mmCIF file of C-alpha atoms and ligand atoms in Angstrom:
data_model
loop_
_atom_site.group_PDB
_atom_site.id
_atom_site.type_symbol
_atom_site.label_atom_id
_atom_site.label_comp_id
_atom_site.label_asym_id
_atom_site.label_seq_id
_atom_site.Cartn_x
_atom_site.Cartn_y
_atom_site.Cartn_z
ATOM 1 C CA MET A 1109 117.084 90.076 122.282
ATOM 2 C CA ALA A 1110 116.131 91.797 119.051
ATOM 3 C CA SER A 1111 112.412 91.984 118.384
ATOM 4 C CA PHE A 1112 111.128 91.056 114.947
ATOM 5 C CA LEU A 1113 107.976 90.428 112.979
ATOM 6 C CA GLN A 1114 107.382 86.699 112.925
ATOM 7 C CA ILE A 1115 106.013 85.081 109.772
ATOM 8 C CA PRO A 1116 104.621 81.713 110.983
ATOM 9 C CA ASP A 1117 105.334 78.391 109.254
ATOM 10 C CA ASP A 1118 101.710 78.049 108.167
ATOM 11 C CA GLU A 1119 101.573 81.597 106.769
ATOM 12 C CA LYS A 1120 99.666 81.386 103.491
ATOM 13 C CA GLY A 1121 100.816 84.754 102.211
ATOM 14 C CA TYR A 1122 98.897 86.353 99.359
ATOM 15 C CA ASP A 1123 97.772 85.298 95.926
ATOM 16 C CA LEU A 1124 100.160 86.597 93.227
ATOM 17 C CA ASN A 1125 97.241 88.027 91.261
ATOM 18 C CA LEU A 1126 96.491 90.508 94.030
ATOM 19 C CA PHE A 1127 99.814 92.293 93.488
ATOM 20 C CA CYS A 1128 101.942 93.468 90.581
ATOM 21 C CA VAL A 1129 104.487 90.791 89.664
ATOM 22 C CA PRO A 1130 106.608 90.862 86.464
ATOM 23 C CA LYS A 1131 105.026 88.736 83.747
ATOM 24 C CA HIS A 1132 108.270 86.780 83.229
ATOM 25 C CA TYR A 1133 108.029 85.392 86.788
ATOM 26 C CA GLU A 1134 104.310 84.629 87.013
ATOM 27 C CA GLU A 1135 104.800 80.899 86.422
ATOM 28 C CA ASP A 1136 107.791 80.615 88.755
ATOM 29 C CA LEU A 1137 106.328 81.805 92.040
ATOM 30 C CA ASP A 1138 103.999 80.251 94.544
ATOM 31 C CA ARG A 1139 102.757 83.126 96.770
ATOM 32 C CA VAL A 1140 103.712 86.609 97.913
ATOM 33 C CA ILE A 1141 104.920 86.219 101.482
ATOM 34 C CA ILE A 1142 105.980 89.785 102.378
ATOM 35 C CA PRO A 1143 104.531 92.593 100.239
ATOM 36 C CA HIS A 1144 106.871 95.485 99.427
ATOM 37 C CA GLY A 1145 104.911 97.989 101.534
ATOM 38 C CA ILE A 1146 105.326 95.952 104.697
ATOM 39 C CA ILE A 1147 109.072 95.602 104.018
ATOM 40 C CA MET A 1148 109.262 99.403 103.816
ATOM 41 C CA ASP A 1149 107.254 100.005 106.987
ATOM 42 C CA ARG A 1150 109.351 97.555 108.987
ATOM 43 C CA THR A 1151 112.562 99.064 107.546
ATOM 44 C CA GLU A 1152 111.485 102.524 108.693
ATOM 45 C CA ARG A 1153 111.215 101.248 112.264
ATOM 46 C CA LEU A 1154 114.584 99.441 112.060
ATOM 47 C CA ALA A 1155 116.158 102.752 111.019
ATOM 48 C CA ARG A 1156 114.731 104.395 114.149
ATOM 49 C CA ASP A 1157 115.962 101.597 116.446
ATOM 50 C CA ILE A 1158 119.441 101.680 114.893
ATOM 51 C CA MET A 1159 119.744 105.467 115.220
ATOM 52 C CA GLN A 1160 118.671 105.271 118.837
ATOM 53 C CA ASP A 1161 121.559 102.875 119.590
ATOM 54 C CA MET A 1162 124.241 104.005 117.139
ATOM 55 C CA GLY A 1163 123.320 107.616 116.485
ATOM 56 C CA GLY A 1164 126.025 109.039 118.772
ATOM 57 C CA HIS A 1165 128.943 108.654 116.355
ATOM 58 C CA HIS A 1166 129.840 108.489 112.683
ATOM 59 C CA ILE A 1167 128.379 105.284 111.193
ATOM 60 C CA VAL A 1168 129.916 103.283 108.359
ATOM 61 C CA ALA A 1169 127.126 101.272 106.741
ATOM 62 C CA LEU A 1170 128.552 98.160 105.081
ATOM 63 C CA CYS A 1171 126.341 96.614 102.430
ATOM 64 C CA VAL A 1172 126.683 92.886 101.806
ATOM 65 C CA LEU A 1173 126.230 92.540 98.050
ATOM 66 C CA LYS A 1174 124.351 91.625 96.042
ATOM 67 C CA GLY A 1175 121.340 90.504 98.070
ATOM 68 C CA GLY A 1176 121.542 93.369 100.547
ATOM 69 C CA TYR A 1177 121.408 96.234 98.064
ATOM 70 C CA LYS A 1178 117.666 97.004 98.118
ATOM 71 C CA PHE A 1179 117.384 96.795 101.878
ATOM 72 C CA PHE A 1180 120.575 98.843 102.222
ATOM 73 C CA ALA A 1181 119.311 101.620 99.939
ATOM 74 C CA ASP A 1182 115.895 101.801 101.611
ATOM 75 C CA LEU A 1183 117.258 101.572 105.164
ATOM 76 C CA LEU A 1184 119.744 104.367 104.473
ATOM 77 C CA ASP A 1185 117.003 106.548 103.043
ATOM 78 C CA TYR A 1186 115.097 106.199 106.311
ATOM 79 C CA ILE A 1187 118.231 106.881 108.366
ATOM 80 C CA LYS A 1188 118.882 109.966 106.208
ATOM 81 C CA ALA A 1189 115.333 111.156 106.821
ATOM 82 C CA LEU A 1190 115.900 110.880 110.585
ATOM 83 C CA ASN A 1191 119.233 112.699 110.246
ATOM 84 C CA GLN A 1192 117.738 115.615 108.367
ATOM 85 C CA ASN A 1193 114.634 116.039 110.507
ATOM 86 C CA SER A 1194 115.946 116.066 114.047
ATOM 87 C CA ASP A 1195 118.195 118.190 116.229
ATOM 88 C CA LYS A 1196 120.717 115.378 116.478
ATOM 89 C CA SER A 1197 122.470 113.892 113.431
ATOM 90 C CA VAL A 1198 125.563 111.860 112.601
ATOM 91 C CA PRO A 1199 127.628 111.479 109.428
ATOM 92 C CA LEU A 1200 126.880 108.312 107.535
ATOM 93 C CA THR A 1201 129.329 106.848 105.047
ATOM 94 C CA VAL A 1202 128.938 103.712 102.971
ATOM 95 C CA ASP A 1203 131.047 100.743 101.997
ATOM 96 C CA PHE A 1204 130.368 97.549 100.066
ATOM 97 C CA ILE A 1205 131.534 93.964 100.265
ATOM 98 C CA ARG A 1206 130.650 91.054 98.034
ATOM 99 C CA LEU A 1207 130.282 87.563 99.471
ATOM 100 C CA LYS A 1208 129.087 84.400 97.812
ATOM 101 C CA SER A 1209 128.007 81.199 99.531
ATOM 102 C CA TYR A 1210 125.087 79.869 97.526
ATOM 103 C CA CYS A 1211 124.701 77.586 94.488
ATOM 104 C CA ASN A 1212 121.130 76.874 93.328
ATOM 105 C CA ASP A 1213 119.114 76.864 96.563
ATOM 106 C CA GLN A 1214 121.813 75.340 98.757
ATOM 107 C CA SER A 1215 124.158 77.154 101.082
ATOM 108 C CA THR A 1216 127.700 75.889 100.531
ATOM 109 C CA ASN A 1217 130.301 75.530 103.239
ATOM 110 C CA SER A 1218 132.722 77.979 101.742
ATOM 111 C CA VAL A 1219 132.032 81.702 101.951
ATOM 112 C CA LYS A 1220 133.988 83.653 99.364
ATOM 113 C CA VAL A 1221 134.820 87.357 99.596
ATOM 114 C CA ILE A 1222 134.854 88.526 95.996
ATOM 115 C CA GLY A 1223 135.257 92.256 96.129
ATOM 116 C CA GLY A 1224 134.826 95.375 98.198
ATOM 117 C CA ASP A 1225 136.886 98.287 99.452
ATOM 118 C CA GLU A 1226 139.948 98.213 101.633
ATOM 119 C CA LEU A 1227 138.651 96.885 104.974
ATOM 120 C CA SER A 1228 141.342 98.773 106.906
ATOM 121 C CA ALA A 1229 139.132 101.849 106.395
ATOM 122 C CA LEU A 1230 136.868 100.369 109.098
ATOM 123 C CA THR A 1231 139.470 100.503 111.870
ATOM 124 C CA GLY A 1232 138.126 102.483 114.850
ATOM 125 C CA LYS A 1233 134.721 103.027 113.218
ATOM 126 C CA ASN A 1234 131.163 102.162 114.208
ATOM 127 C CA VAL A 1235 130.194 99.678 111.540
ATOM 128 C CA LEU A 1236 126.659 98.657 110.640
ATOM 129 C CA ILE A 1237 126.609 95.513 108.493
ATOM 130 C CA VAL A 1238 123.487 95.347 106.320
ATOM 131 C CA GLU A 1239 122.493 91.865 105.129
ATOM 132 C CA ASP A 1240 119.447 90.441 103.349
ATOM 133 C CA ILE A 1241 119.001 87.094 105.087
ATOM 134 C CA VAL A 1242 120.682 84.914 107.699
ATOM 135 C CA GLU A 1243 120.158 81.195 107.264
ATOM 136 C CA THR A 1244 122.908 79.016 108.772
ATOM 137 C CA GLY A 1245 124.672 82.170 110.001
ATOM 138 C CA ARG A 1246 127.938 81.044 108.418
ATOM 139 C CA THR A 1247 128.230 84.029 106.076
ATOM 140 C CA MET A 1248 127.815 86.501 108.919
ATOM 141 C CA GLN A 1249 130.146 84.678 111.282
ATOM 142 C CA THR A 1250 132.811 84.600 108.574
ATOM 143 C CA LEU A 1251 132.381 88.290 107.826
ATOM 144 C CA LEU A 1252 132.440 89.228 111.527
ATOM 145 C CA SER A 1253 135.680 87.404 112.181
ATOM 146 C CA LEU A 1254 137.195 88.969 109.067
ATOM 147 C CA LEU A 1255 136.161 92.466 110.216
ATOM 148 C CA ASN A 1256 137.484 91.937 113.714
ATOM 149 C CA GLU A 1257 140.980 91.635 112.300
ATOM 150 C CA TYR A 1258 140.680 95.352 111.437
ATOM 151 C CA SER A 1259 139.609 96.413 114.970
ATOM 152 C CA PRO A 1260 136.468 98.452 114.362
ATOM 153 C CA LYS A 1261 135.195 100.378 117.417
ATOM 154 C CA MET A 1262 131.761 98.754 117.252
ATOM 155 C CA VAL A 1263 130.054 96.315 114.886
ATOM 156 C CA LYS A 1264 126.287 95.848 114.681
ATOM 157 C CA VAL A 1265 124.455 93.655 112.200
ATOM 158 C CA VAL A 1266 121.022 94.287 110.746
ATOM 159 C CA SER A 1267 119.421 91.563 108.648
ATOM 160 C CA LEU A 1268 116.074 92.044 106.956
ATOM 161 C CA LEU A 1269 115.286 88.341 107.330
ATOM 162 C CA VAL A 1270 116.308 85.467 109.584
ATOM 163 C CA LYS A 1271 115.250 81.953 108.617
ATOM 164 C CA ARG A 1272 113.913 79.534 111.235
ATOM 165 C CA THR A 1273 115.898 76.479 110.302
ATOM 166 C CA PRO A 1274 117.526 73.488 112.009
ATOM 167 C CA LYS A 1275 120.613 74.344 109.917
ATOM 168 C CA SER A 1276 121.150 77.499 112.007
ATOM 169 C CA LEU A 1277 124.436 77.625 113.933
ATOM 170 C CA GLY A 1278 122.708 79.837 116.507
ATOM 171 C CA TYR A 1279 123.957 83.216 115.295
ATOM 172 C CA ARG A 1280 121.424 86.086 115.726
ATOM 173 C CA PRO A 1281 121.866 89.590 114.275
ATOM 174 C CA ASP A 1282 121.470 92.697 116.477
ATOM 175 C CA TYR A 1283 118.473 93.908 114.464
ATOM 176 C CA ILE A 1284 116.026 91.687 112.587
ATOM 177 C CA GLY A 1285 113.213 92.701 110.263
ATOM 178 C CA PHE A 1286 111.295 89.446 109.941
ATOM 179 C CA GLU A 1287 111.757 85.850 111.053
ATOM 180 C CA VAL A 1288 110.664 83.640 108.164
ATOM 181 C CA PRO A 1289 109.816 79.948 107.573
ATOM 182 C CA ASP A 1290 112.406 77.507 106.210
ATOM 183 C CA LYS A 1291 111.547 78.056 102.529
ATOM 184 C CA PHE A 1292 113.541 79.460 99.654
ATOM 185 C CA LEU A 1293 112.551 83.114 99.293
ATOM 186 C CA VAL A 1294 113.160 85.456 96.378
ATOM 187 C CA GLY A 1295 112.530 89.101 95.514
ATOM 188 C CA TYR A 1296 113.530 92.498 96.929
ATOM 189 C CA ALA A 1297 117.118 91.664 95.800
ATOM 190 C CA LEU A 1298 117.085 88.078 97.140
ATOM 191 C CA ASP A 1299 117.937 85.884 94.178
ATOM 192 C CA TYR A 1300 117.948 82.366 92.861
ATOM 193 C CA ASN A 1301 121.026 82.097 90.616
ATOM 194 C CA GLU A 1302 120.770 85.864 89.978
ATOM 195 C CA TYR A 1303 117.077 85.826 88.994
ATOM 196 C CA PHE A 1304 114.208 87.485 90.913
ATOM 197 C CA ARG A 1305 116.178 90.489 92.145
ATOM 198 C CA ASP A 1306 113.880 92.488 89.847
ATOM 199 C CA LEU A 1307 110.792 91.617 91.884
ATOM 200 C CA SER A 1308 109.509 94.054 94.539
ATOM 201 C CA HIS A 1309 107.806 91.651 96.934
ATOM 202 C CA ILE A 1310 109.366 88.774 98.847
ATOM 203 C CA CYS A 1311 107.870 85.587 97.418
ATOM 204 C CA VAL A 1312 108.122 81.816 97.707
ATOM 205 C CA MET A 1313 109.516 80.246 94.541
ATOM 206 C CA ASN A 1314 107.808 77.141 93.077
ATOM 207 C CA GLU A 1315 109.198 73.973 91.440
ATOM 208 C CA ASN A 1316 108.868 75.513 88.012
ATOM 209 C CA GLY A 1317 111.162 78.388 88.979
ATOM 210 C CA ARG A 1318 113.582 75.986 90.607
ATOM 211 C CA ASP A 1319 113.941 73.997 87.348
ATOM 212 C CA LYS A 1320 113.853 76.935 84.964
ATOM 213 C CA TYR A 1321 116.737 78.852 86.565
ATOM 214 C CA LYS A 1322 118.824 75.936 87.787
ATOM 215 C CA VAL A 1323 122.522 76.060 86.852
HETATM 216 P P1 IMP B 125 124.059 81.620 105.555
HETATM 217 O O1 IMP B 125 125.533 81.757 105.417
HETATM 218 O O2 IMP B 125 123.601 80.186 105.493
HETATM 219 O O3 IMP B 125 123.479 82.350 106.752
HETATM 220 O O4 IMP B 125 123.413 82.214 104.267
HETATM 221 C C1 IMP B 125 123.316 83.518 104.060
HETATM 222 C C2 IMP B 125 123.288 83.860 102.583
HETATM 223 O O5 IMP B 125 122.652 82.835 101.780
HETATM 224 C C3 IMP B 125 122.463 85.083 102.408
HETATM 225 O O6 IMP B 125 123.250 86.223 102.439
HETATM 226 C C4 IMP B 125 121.804 84.882 101.069
HETATM 227 O O7 IMP B 125 122.625 85.425 100.077
HETATM 228 C C5 IMP B 125 121.727 83.402 100.878
HETATM 229 N N1 IMP B 125 120.368 82.877 101.197
HETATM 230 C C6 IMP B 125 119.980 82.128 102.267
HETATM 231 N N2 IMP B 125 118.687 81.806 102.217
HETATM 232 C C7 IMP B 125 118.196 82.372 101.081
HETATM 233 C C8 IMP B 125 116.877 82.406 100.482
HETATM 234 O O8 IMP B 125 115.873 81.874 100.964
HETATM 235 N N3 IMP B 125 116.797 83.084 99.304
HETATM 236 C C9 IMP B 125 117.870 83.703 98.725
HETATM 237 N N4 IMP B 125 119.096 83.700 99.254
HETATM 238 C C10 IMP B 125 119.271 83.037 100.422
HETATM 239 MG MG1 MG B 126 123.327 87.853 101.341
#
């Protein structure tokens, strides 16, 4: 089973005032739960683990937009660094898909694909799906069954976060950055109705934020 850094349920995190947080969000957040530096350090190690397993063949990295874009960019930078500093290297190409399953802070039952390239390009390829967070697992299960129709050679999933929640359907990604408590998290491209993507750290939103950006 994939190893991960576990953030316990009683994790207090860090006071917002100890880090740099945009002024426009100061009233909307409770605590910093994963500082940006720790995200980067964990991502560097995920890149190494992934290259160890998948580094034999051309990899197509598939970014699940929009929430996955920061993690995707940083993970690929670390993979690139490995590729350019060792004797062994593999071509890495990128692709993007847009899925939407959330309204306010609730996962909905329908997962919509609303964009992306021609998926037939993935036939016969080693595909690495890069996702921000797995909660129920419905989004990933939907995407995996969609991809399988195009017969890729191999599919691996890396998710920066996995939520410990009774709503989970039991799906676990191949690579996991952190396992996090059942709270609504924002920052590092994770959003609440499109807000908070412009925040570097992963934070817990407060009631004020919930009301202010509700749709
Ligand atoms: P799932 O289908 O329930 O696994 O939900 C996965 C998707 O819901 C993720 O790709 C996110 O876009 C979104 N999501 C789930 N939990 C959170 C959260 O705490 N903050 C922000 N987005 C979330
Ligand atoms: Mg997502």
